[in-house]
PDB file of C-alpha atoms in Angstrom:
ATOM      1  CA  GLY A   1      -1.470 -13.040  12.472  1.00  0.00           C
ATOM      2  CA  ALA A   2      -2.392  -9.292  11.733  1.00  0.00           C
ATOM      3  CA  VAL A   3      -6.007  -8.413  12.175  1.00  0.00           C
ATOM      4  CA  VAL A   4      -8.438  -5.363  10.927  1.00  0.00           C
ATOM      5  CA  SER A   5     -11.401  -4.892  12.646  1.00  0.00           C
ATOM      6  CA  GLN A   6     -14.464  -2.347  11.289  1.00  0.00           C
ATOM      7  CA  HIS A   7     -17.199  -1.961  13.201  1.00  0.00           C
ATOM      8  CA  PRO A   8     -19.481  -0.934  12.153  1.00  0.00           C
ATOM      9  CA  SER A   9     -20.425  -4.213   9.655  1.00  0.00           C
ATOM     10  CA  ARG A  10     -23.939  -2.751   8.681  1.00  0.00           C
ATOM     11  CA  VAL A  11     -25.094   0.786   9.086  1.00  0.00           C
ATOM     12  CA  ILE A  12     -29.280   2.242   7.904  1.00  0.00           C
ATOM     13  CA  CYS A  13     -28.812   6.450   8.088  1.00  0.00           C
ATOM     14  CA  LYS A  14     -31.363   9.141   7.433  1.00  0.00           C
ATOM     15  CA  SER A  15     -30.818  10.897   4.809  1.00  0.00           C
ATOM     16  CA  GLY A  16     -29.127  14.288   6.039  1.00  0.00           C
ATOM     17  CA  THR A  17     -27.330  12.789   8.740  1.00  0.00           C
ATOM     18  CA  SER A  18     -22.984  11.470   9.648  1.00  0.00           C
ATOM     19  CA  VAL A  19     -21.648   8.135  10.499  1.00  0.00           C
ATOM     20  CA  LYS A  20     -19.089   7.105  11.271  1.00  0.00           C
ATOM     21  CA  ILE A  21     -16.939   3.573  10.690  1.00  0.00           C
ATOM     22  CA  GLU A  22     -14.007   2.909  12.548  1.00  0.00           C
ATOM     23  CA  CYS A  23     -10.880   0.924  11.720  1.00  0.00           C
ATOM     24  CA  ARG A  24      -9.112  -0.774  14.134  1.00  0.00           C
ATOM     25  CA  SER A  25      -5.608  -2.692  14.013  1.00  0.00           C
ATOM     26  CA  LEU A  26      -5.698  -4.932  16.839  1.00  0.00           C
ATOM     27  CA  ASP A  27      -1.773  -6.222  16.520  1.00  0.00           C
ATOM     28  CA  PHE A  28       0.195  -4.123  14.661  1.00  0.00           C
ATOM     29  CA  GLN A  29       0.424  -0.328  14.624  1.00  0.00           C
ATOM     30  CA  ALA A  30      -0.547   0.693  11.123  1.00  0.00           C
ATOM     31  CA  THR A  31       1.024   4.071   9.390  1.00  0.00           C
ATOM     32  CA  THR A  32      -0.871   3.919   6.759  1.00  0.00           C
ATOM     33  CA  MET A  33      -4.762   3.562   5.940  1.00  0.00           C
ATOM     34  CA  PHE A  34      -6.619   3.053   2.900  1.00  0.00           C
ATOM     35  CA  TRP A  35     -10.956   3.402   3.131  1.00  0.00           C
ATOM     36  CA  TYR A  36     -12.248   1.966  -0.186  1.00  0.00           C
ATOM     37  CA  ARG A  37     -15.670   2.151  -2.179  1.00  0.00           C
ATOM     38  CA  GLN A  38     -17.305  -0.645  -3.336  1.00  0.00           C
ATOM     39  CA  PHE A  39     -20.448  -1.351  -6.161  1.00  0.00           C
ATOM     40  CA  PRO A  40     -22.640  -3.842  -6.522  1.00  0.00           C
ATOM     41  CA  LYS A  41     -19.734  -6.998  -8.713  1.00  0.00           C
ATOM     42  CA  LYS A  42     -17.913  -3.883  -8.743  1.00  0.00           C
ATOM     43  CA  SER A  43     -13.812  -3.751  -7.865  1.00  0.00           C
ATOM     44  CA  LEU A  44     -12.705  -1.837  -5.372  1.00  0.00           C
ATOM     45  CA  MET A  45     -12.363   2.425  -5.925  1.00  0.00           C
ATOM     46  CA  LEU A  46      -9.747   3.918  -4.214  1.00  0.00           C
ATOM     47  CA  MET A  47     -11.581   7.203  -1.642  1.00  0.00           C
ATOM     48  CA  ALA A  48      -7.798   8.013  -0.002  1.00  0.00           C
ATOM     49  CA  THR A  49      -4.795   6.757   1.692  1.00  0.00           C
ATOM     50  CA  SER A  50      -4.151   8.325   4.958  1.00  0.00           C
ATOM     51  CA  ASN A  51      -0.832   8.089   7.637  1.00  0.00           C
ATOM     52  CA  GLU A  52      -1.240   9.127  11.017  1.00  0.00           C
ATOM     53  CA  GLY A  53      -1.174  12.032  12.566  1.00  0.00           C
ATOM     54  CA  SER A  54      -1.121  13.541   8.961  1.00  0.00           C
ATOM     55  CA  LYS A  55      -4.477  15.010   6.336  1.00  0.00           C
ATOM     56  CA  ALA A  56      -5.600  12.333   4.555  1.00  0.00           C
ATOM     57  CA  THR A  57      -4.947  12.241   0.723  1.00  0.00           C
ATOM     58  CA  TYR A  58      -8.259  11.698  -1.247  1.00  0.00           C
ATOM     59  CA  GLU A  59      -8.150  10.591  -5.050  1.00  0.00           C
ATOM     60  CA  GLN A  60      -9.537  12.631  -7.766  1.00  0.00           C
ATOM     61  CA  GLY A  61     -13.029  12.900  -7.208  1.00  0.00           C
ATOM     62  CA  VAL A  62     -13.983  12.402  -4.163  1.00  0.00           C
ATOM     63  CA  GLU A  63     -14.878  14.951  -1.963  1.00  0.00           C
ATOM     64  CA  LYS A  64     -13.298  15.102   1.527  1.00  0.00           C
ATOM     65  CA  ASP A  65     -15.581  17.572   3.062  1.00  0.00           C
ATOM     66  CA  LYS A  66     -18.376  14.663   2.190  1.00  0.00           C
ATOM     67  CA  PHE A  67     -16.095  11.453   3.178  1.00  0.00           C
ATOM     68  CA  LEU A  68     -13.985  12.617   6.010  1.00  0.00           C
ATOM     69  CA  ILE A  69     -11.197   9.955   7.312  1.00  0.00           C
ATOM     70  CA  ASN A  70      -8.865  10.420  10.849  1.00  0.00           C
ATOM     71  CA  HIS A  71      -6.019   8.706  11.321  1.00  0.00           C
ATOM     72  CA  ALA A  72      -4.818   9.975  14.663  1.00  0.00           C
ATOM     73  CA  SER A  73      -2.886   7.303  15.761  1.00  0.00           C
ATOM     74  CA  LEU A  74      -1.553   3.802  14.836  1.00  0.00           C
ATOM     75  CA  THR A  75      -4.244   2.090  14.883  1.00  0.00           C
ATOM     76  CA  LEU A  76      -7.463   4.512  14.166  1.00  0.00           C
ATOM     77  CA  SER A  77      -8.956   5.146  11.317  1.00  0.00           C
ATOM     78  CA  THR A  78     -11.760   6.508  11.168  1.00  0.00           C
ATOM     79  CA  LEU A  79     -14.252   7.350   7.841  1.00  0.00           C
ATOM     80  CA  THR A  80     -17.194   9.619   8.593  1.00  0.00           C
ATOM     81  CA  VAL A  81     -19.726  10.035   5.989  1.00  0.00           C
ATOM     82  CA  THR A  82     -21.355  13.815   5.829  1.00  0.00           C
ATOM     83  CA  SER A  83     -24.961  14.583   5.743  1.00  0.00           C
ATOM     84  CA  ALA A  84     -25.258  11.479   3.704  1.00  0.00           C
ATOM     85  CA  HIS A  85     -27.012  11.135   1.302  1.00  0.00           C
ATOM     86  CA  PRO A  86     -29.094   7.231  -0.439  1.00  0.00           C
ATOM     87  CA  GLU A  87     -26.548   7.858  -3.606  1.00  0.00           C
ATOM     88  CA  ASP A  88     -23.316   7.447  -0.631  1.00  0.00           C
ATOM     89  CA  SER A  89     -24.869   3.466  -0.185  1.00  0.00           C
ATOM     90  CA  SER A  90     -22.789   1.185  -0.456  1.00  0.00           C
ATOM     91  CA  PHE A  91     -19.831  -0.974   0.692  1.00  0.00           C
ATOM     92  CA  TYR A  92     -17.165   0.110   2.259  1.00  0.00           C
ATOM     93  CA  ILE A  93     -14.005  -1.423   3.327  1.00  0.00           C
ATOM     94  CA  CYS A  94     -10.861  -0.321   5.111  1.00  0.00           C
ATOM     95  CA  SER A  95      -7.194  -1.148   5.000  1.00  0.00           C
ATOM     96  CA  ALA A  96      -4.143  -1.356   6.619  1.00  0.00           C
ATOM     97  CA  MET A  97      -0.235  -1.480   5.477  1.00  0.00           C
ATOM     98  CA  GLY A  98       2.117  -1.500   8.842  1.00  0.00           C
ATOM     99  CA  THR A  99       5.497  -0.558   9.406  1.00  0.00           C
ATOM    100  CA  GLY A 100       7.130  -3.719   7.557  1.00  0.00           C
ATOM    101  CA  GLY A 101       5.269  -2.420   4.268  1.00  0.00           C
ATOM    102  CA  GLY A 102       4.986  -5.257   2.385  1.00  0.00           C
ATOM    103  CA  GLY A 103       1.517  -6.003   2.997  1.00  0.00           C
ATOM    104  CA  TYR A 104      -2.167  -4.842   3.342  1.00  0.00           C
ATOM    105  CA  THR A 105      -3.983  -5.749   5.726  1.00  0.00           C
ATOM    106  CA  PHE A 106      -8.128  -5.924   4.579  1.00  0.00           C
ATOM    107  CA  GLY A 107     -11.359  -4.664   7.792  1.00  0.00           C
ATOM    108  CA  SER A 108     -14.935  -7.019   6.846  1.00  0.00           C
ATOM    109  CA  GLY A 109     -16.615  -4.443   5.415  1.00  0.00           C
ATOM    110  CA  THR A 110     -19.520  -2.235   6.201  1.00  0.00           C
ATOM    111  CA  ARG A 111     -23.036  -2.406   4.724  1.00  0.00           C
ATOM    112  CA  LEU A 112     -23.978   1.456   4.537  1.00  0.00           C
ATOM    113  CA  THR A 113     -27.568   1.946   2.958  1.00  0.00           C
ATOM    114  CA  VAL A 114     -28.383   5.918   3.904  1.00  0.00           C
ATOM    115  CA  VAL A 115     -32.767   5.586   3.474  1.00  0.00           C
TER     116      VAL A 115
ATOM    117  CA  ALA B   1       0.025   4.788 -14.351  1.00  0.00           C
ATOM    118  CA  GLN B   2      -0.478   0.946 -12.441  1.00  0.00           C
ATOM    119  CA  SER B   3      -3.893  -0.988 -13.884  1.00  0.00           C
ATOM    120  CA  VAL B   4      -4.613  -4.265 -13.751  1.00  0.00           C
ATOM    121  CA  ALA B   5      -6.474  -6.130 -16.477  1.00  0.00           C
ATOM    122  CA  GLN B   6      -9.020  -9.087 -15.122  1.00  0.00           C
ATOM    123  CA  PRO B   7     -10.317 -10.601 -18.479  1.00  0.00           C
ATOM    124  CA  GLU B   8     -13.332 -13.608 -17.457  1.00  0.00           C
ATOM    125  CA  ASP B   9     -16.052 -11.760 -15.151  1.00  0.00           C
ATOM    126  CA  GLN B  10     -17.276 -15.101 -14.403  1.00  0.00           C
ATOM    127  CA  VAL B  11     -15.352 -18.632 -14.582  1.00  0.00           C
ATOM    128  CA  ASN B  12     -17.780 -21.765 -13.981  1.00  0.00           C
ATOM    129  CA  VAL B  13     -15.939 -24.755 -13.482  1.00  0.00           C
ATOM    130  CA  ALA B  14     -16.534 -28.062 -12.438  1.00  0.00           C
ATOM    131  CA  GLU B  15     -15.809 -29.628  -8.977  1.00  0.00           C
ATOM    132  CA  GLY B  16     -12.643 -31.322  -8.965  1.00  0.00           C
ATOM    133  CA  ASN B  17     -10.420 -29.444 -11.872  1.00  0.00           C
ATOM    134  CA  PRO B  18      -8.127 -27.712 -12.311  1.00  0.00           C
ATOM    135  CA  LEU B  19      -9.121 -23.522 -11.797  1.00  0.00           C
ATOM    136  CA  THR B  20      -7.170 -20.562 -13.195  1.00  0.00           C
ATOM    137  CA  VAL B  21      -8.483 -17.387 -13.103  1.00  0.00           C
ATOM    138  CA  LYS B  22      -6.342 -14.748 -15.212  1.00  0.00           C
ATOM    139  CA  CYS B  23      -4.382 -11.306 -14.559  1.00  0.00           C
ATOM    140  CA  THR B  24      -2.519  -8.961 -16.421  1.00  0.00           C
ATOM    141  CA  TYR B  25      -0.797  -6.279 -15.570  1.00  0.00           C
ATOM    142  CA  SER B  26       1.085  -2.997 -15.860  1.00  0.00           C
ATOM    143  CA  VAL B  27       3.915  -0.552 -14.581  1.00  0.00           C
ATOM    144  CA  SER B  28       6.134   1.363 -14.472  1.00  0.00           C
ATOM    145  CA  GLY B  29       8.875  -0.879 -11.844  1.00  0.00           C
ATOM    146  CA  ASN B  30       9.237  -3.692 -10.774  1.00  0.00           C
ATOM    147  CA  PRO B  31       5.221  -4.700  -9.816  1.00  0.00           C
ATOM    148  CA  TYR B  32       4.326  -6.094  -6.353  1.00  0.00           C
ATOM    149  CA  LEU B  33       0.746  -8.534  -7.193  1.00  0.00           C
ATOM    150  CA  PHE B  34      -1.540  -9.814  -5.015  1.00  0.00           C
ATOM    151  CA  TRP B  35      -4.722 -12.494  -4.888  1.00  0.00           C
ATOM    152  CA  TYR B  36      -7.738 -11.797  -2.526  1.00  0.00           C
ATOM    153  CA  VAL B  37     -10.244 -14.147  -1.993  1.00  0.00           C
ATOM    154  CA  GLN B  38     -13.874 -12.081  -1.639  1.00  0.00           C
ATOM    155  CA  TYR B  39     -17.466 -13.455  -0.058  1.00  0.00           C
ATOM    156  CA  PRO B  40     -20.735 -11.213  -0.138  1.00  0.00           C
ATOM    157  CA  ASN B  41     -20.662  -8.706   2.481  1.00  0.00           C
ATOM    158  CA  ARG B  42     -17.689  -9.712   3.437  1.00  0.00           C
ATOM    159  CA  GLY B  43     -14.032  -7.737   3.157  1.00  0.00           C
ATOM    160  CA  LEU B  44     -11.041  -9.208   1.502  1.00  0.00           C
ATOM    161  CA  GLN B  45      -9.444 -11.569   2.616  1.00  0.00           C
ATOM    162  CA  PHE B  46      -5.541 -11.959   1.642  1.00  0.00           C
ATOM    163  CA  LEU B  47      -4.328 -15.162  -0.399  1.00  0.00           C
ATOM    164  CA  LEU B  48      -0.366 -14.620  -1.812  1.00  0.00           C
ATOM    165  CA  LYS B  49       1.039 -12.632  -3.560  1.00  0.00           C
ATOM    166  CA  TYR B  50       4.868 -12.072  -5.274  1.00  0.00           C
ATOM    167  CA  ILE B  51       7.676  -9.642  -4.475  1.00  0.00           C
ATOM    168  CA  THR B  52      10.450 -10.797  -5.916  1.00  0.00           C
ATOM    169  CA  GLY B  53      12.171 -15.024  -6.517  1.00  0.00           C
ATOM    170  CA  ASP B  54      10.930 -17.837  -7.368  1.00  0.00           C
ATOM    171  CA  ASN B  55       8.419 -17.146 -10.160  1.00  0.00           C
ATOM    172  CA  LEU B  56       5.710 -19.565  -8.609  1.00  0.00           C
ATOM    173  CA  VAL B  57       3.994 -18.174  -5.258  1.00  0.00           C
ATOM    174  CA  LYS B  58       1.931 -20.560  -3.769  1.00  0.00           C
ATOM    175  CA  GLY B  59      -0.556 -19.219  -1.565  1.00  0.00           C
ATOM    176  CA  SER B  60      -3.070 -19.950   0.862  1.00  0.00           C
ATOM    177  CA  TYR B  61      -6.285 -22.544   0.583  1.00  0.00           C
ATOM    178  CA  GLY B  62      -4.055 -24.701  -2.266  1.00  0.00           C
ATOM    179  CA  PHE B  63      -3.451 -21.697  -4.541  1.00  0.00           C
ATOM    180  CA  GLU B  64      -0.874 -20.891  -6.451  1.00  0.00           C
ATOM    181  CA  ALA B  65       0.810 -17.808  -9.535  1.00  0.00           C
ATOM    182  CA  GLU B  66       3.076 -17.131 -11.112  1.00  0.00           C
ATOM    183  CA  PHE B  67       4.475 -14.392 -11.877  1.00  0.00           C
ATOM    184  CA  ASN B  68       5.108 -14.468 -16.079  1.00  0.00           C
ATOM    185  CA  LYS B  69       7.872 -11.276 -16.503  1.00  0.00           C
ATOM    186  CA  SER B  70       7.401 -11.425 -20.576  1.00  0.00           C
ATOM    187  CA  GLN B  71       2.883 -12.336 -20.006  1.00  0.00           C
ATOM    188  CA  THR B  72       3.289  -9.121 -17.595  1.00  0.00           C
ATOM    189  CA  SER B  73       0.705 -11.764 -16.711  1.00  0.00           C
ATOM    190  CA  PHE B  74       0.142 -13.243 -13.046  1.00  0.00           C
ATOM    191  CA  HIS B  75      -3.022 -16.033 -13.200  1.00  0.00           C
ATOM    192  CA  LEU B  76      -4.147 -17.666 -10.243  1.00  0.00           C
ATOM    193  CA  LYS B  77      -4.598 -21.444 -10.307  1.00  0.00           C
ATOM    194  CA  LYS B  78      -5.495 -24.670  -8.596  1.00  0.00           C
ATOM    195  CA  PRO B  79      -4.753 -28.367  -9.049  1.00  0.00           C
ATOM    196  CA  SER B  80      -8.819 -29.579  -8.166  1.00  0.00           C
ATOM    197  CA  ALA B  81     -12.156 -26.524  -7.288  1.00  0.00           C
ATOM    198  CA  LEU B  82     -13.743 -27.007  -4.675  1.00  0.00           C
ATOM    199  CA  VAL B  83     -18.209 -26.283  -4.381  1.00  0.00           C
ATOM    200  CA  SER B  84     -16.061 -23.841  -1.398  1.00  0.00           C
ATOM    201  CA  ASP B  85     -13.460 -22.062  -4.275  1.00  0.00           C
ATOM    202  CA  SER B  86     -16.813 -19.796  -5.387  1.00  0.00           C
ATOM    203  CA  ALA B  87     -16.155 -16.556  -4.685  1.00  0.00           C
ATOM    204  CA  LEU B  88     -15.375 -13.651  -6.117  1.00  0.00           C
ATOM    205  CA  TYR B  89     -11.872 -12.298  -6.620  1.00  0.00           C
ATOM    206  CA  PHE B  90      -9.050  -9.556  -7.116  1.00  0.00           C
ATOM    207  CA  CYS B  91      -6.263  -9.081  -7.652  1.00  0.00           C
ATOM    208  CA  ALA B  92      -3.609  -6.312  -7.522  1.00  0.00           C
ATOM    209  CA  VAL B  93      -0.948  -4.648  -7.940  1.00  0.00           C
ATOM    210  CA  ARG B  94       1.848  -2.359  -6.321  1.00  0.00           C
ATOM    211  CA  ASP B  95       4.536  -0.348  -8.392  1.00  0.00           C
ATOM    212  CA  GLY B  96       7.500  -1.184  -6.466  1.00  0.00           C
ATOM    213  CA  GLY B  97       9.673   1.597  -7.041  1.00  0.00           C
ATOM    214  CA  GLY B  98       7.498   3.767  -5.214  1.00  0.00           C
ATOM    215  CA  GLY B  99       4.131   4.776  -3.588  1.00  0.00           C
ATOM    216  CA  ASN B 100       2.173   1.556  -2.404  1.00  0.00           C
ATOM    217  CA  LYS B 101      -1.233   2.630  -3.816  1.00  0.00           C
ATOM    218  CA  LEU B 102      -2.800  -1.312  -4.455  1.00  0.00           C
ATOM    219  CA  THR B 103      -4.542  -1.517  -8.006  1.00  0.00           C
ATOM    220  CA  PHE B 104      -7.129  -3.896  -8.379  1.00  0.00           C
ATOM    221  CA  GLY B 105      -8.651  -6.406 -11.056  1.00  0.00           C
ATOM    222  CA  THR B 106     -12.798  -6.104 -12.061  1.00  0.00           C
ATOM    223  CA  GLY B 107     -12.421  -8.852 -10.054  1.00  0.00           C
ATOM    224  CA  THR B 108     -13.732 -12.182 -11.401  1.00  0.00           C
ATOM    225  CA  GLN B 109     -16.225 -14.354 -10.103  1.00  0.00           C
ATOM    226  CA  LEU B 110     -15.790 -17.861  -9.926  1.00  0.00           C
ATOM    227  CA  LYS B 111     -18.459 -19.734  -9.900  1.00  0.00           C
ATOM    228  CA  VAL B 112     -17.464 -23.357  -8.996  1.00  0.00           C
ATOM    229  CA  GLU B 113     -20.468 -26.632  -8.820  1.00  0.00           C
ATOM    230  CA  LEU B 114     -21.391 -30.233  -8.889  1.00  0.00           C
TER     231      LEU B 114
END
């Protein structure tokens, strides 16, 4: 079945630095990728939607200059948290939709801790 | 706008007993409905989906869900719960009339005890 690889699974960074999270579709072409943020024991909050080769569409309230999303190929999307602060600490999950359009495959998530 | 409600934060059930995790939805078009399970510090695993066809959908690990259009519900069920089913369960909806964004419910923590 469809597999999405997300890494790193865990990252600790210092305040003010930037962190990049990668999401790769291993055996299918992901025309659309979604980035979510999940707070402890809470639902997934959609941050942005990205289509290959075009700019990401951010949800209301998500700072696009802080959370940079790149979807340069049909198999890779990246989320860069710039100038990270402790309040950015969270669990980030990506999801990919293939050309068929019906299903969503999720990455295993990245636990970001900003100290 | 589309929305999903999972009215129970937690469901407790004894192993071997049937389980139900509730979900109701609201969309303007035809609903595409999904159930996912999440284990601690992991991504979401797909259980089942309803897009069209038979109202009773069978999915992974013995789970099933019934689409009820009149009640706008899509409850997740399993005839006999296992301790290993203990996890966080999310219901999600997508408006089949357009767009591809999934909207998630708040999640229900299932605890299966011996």
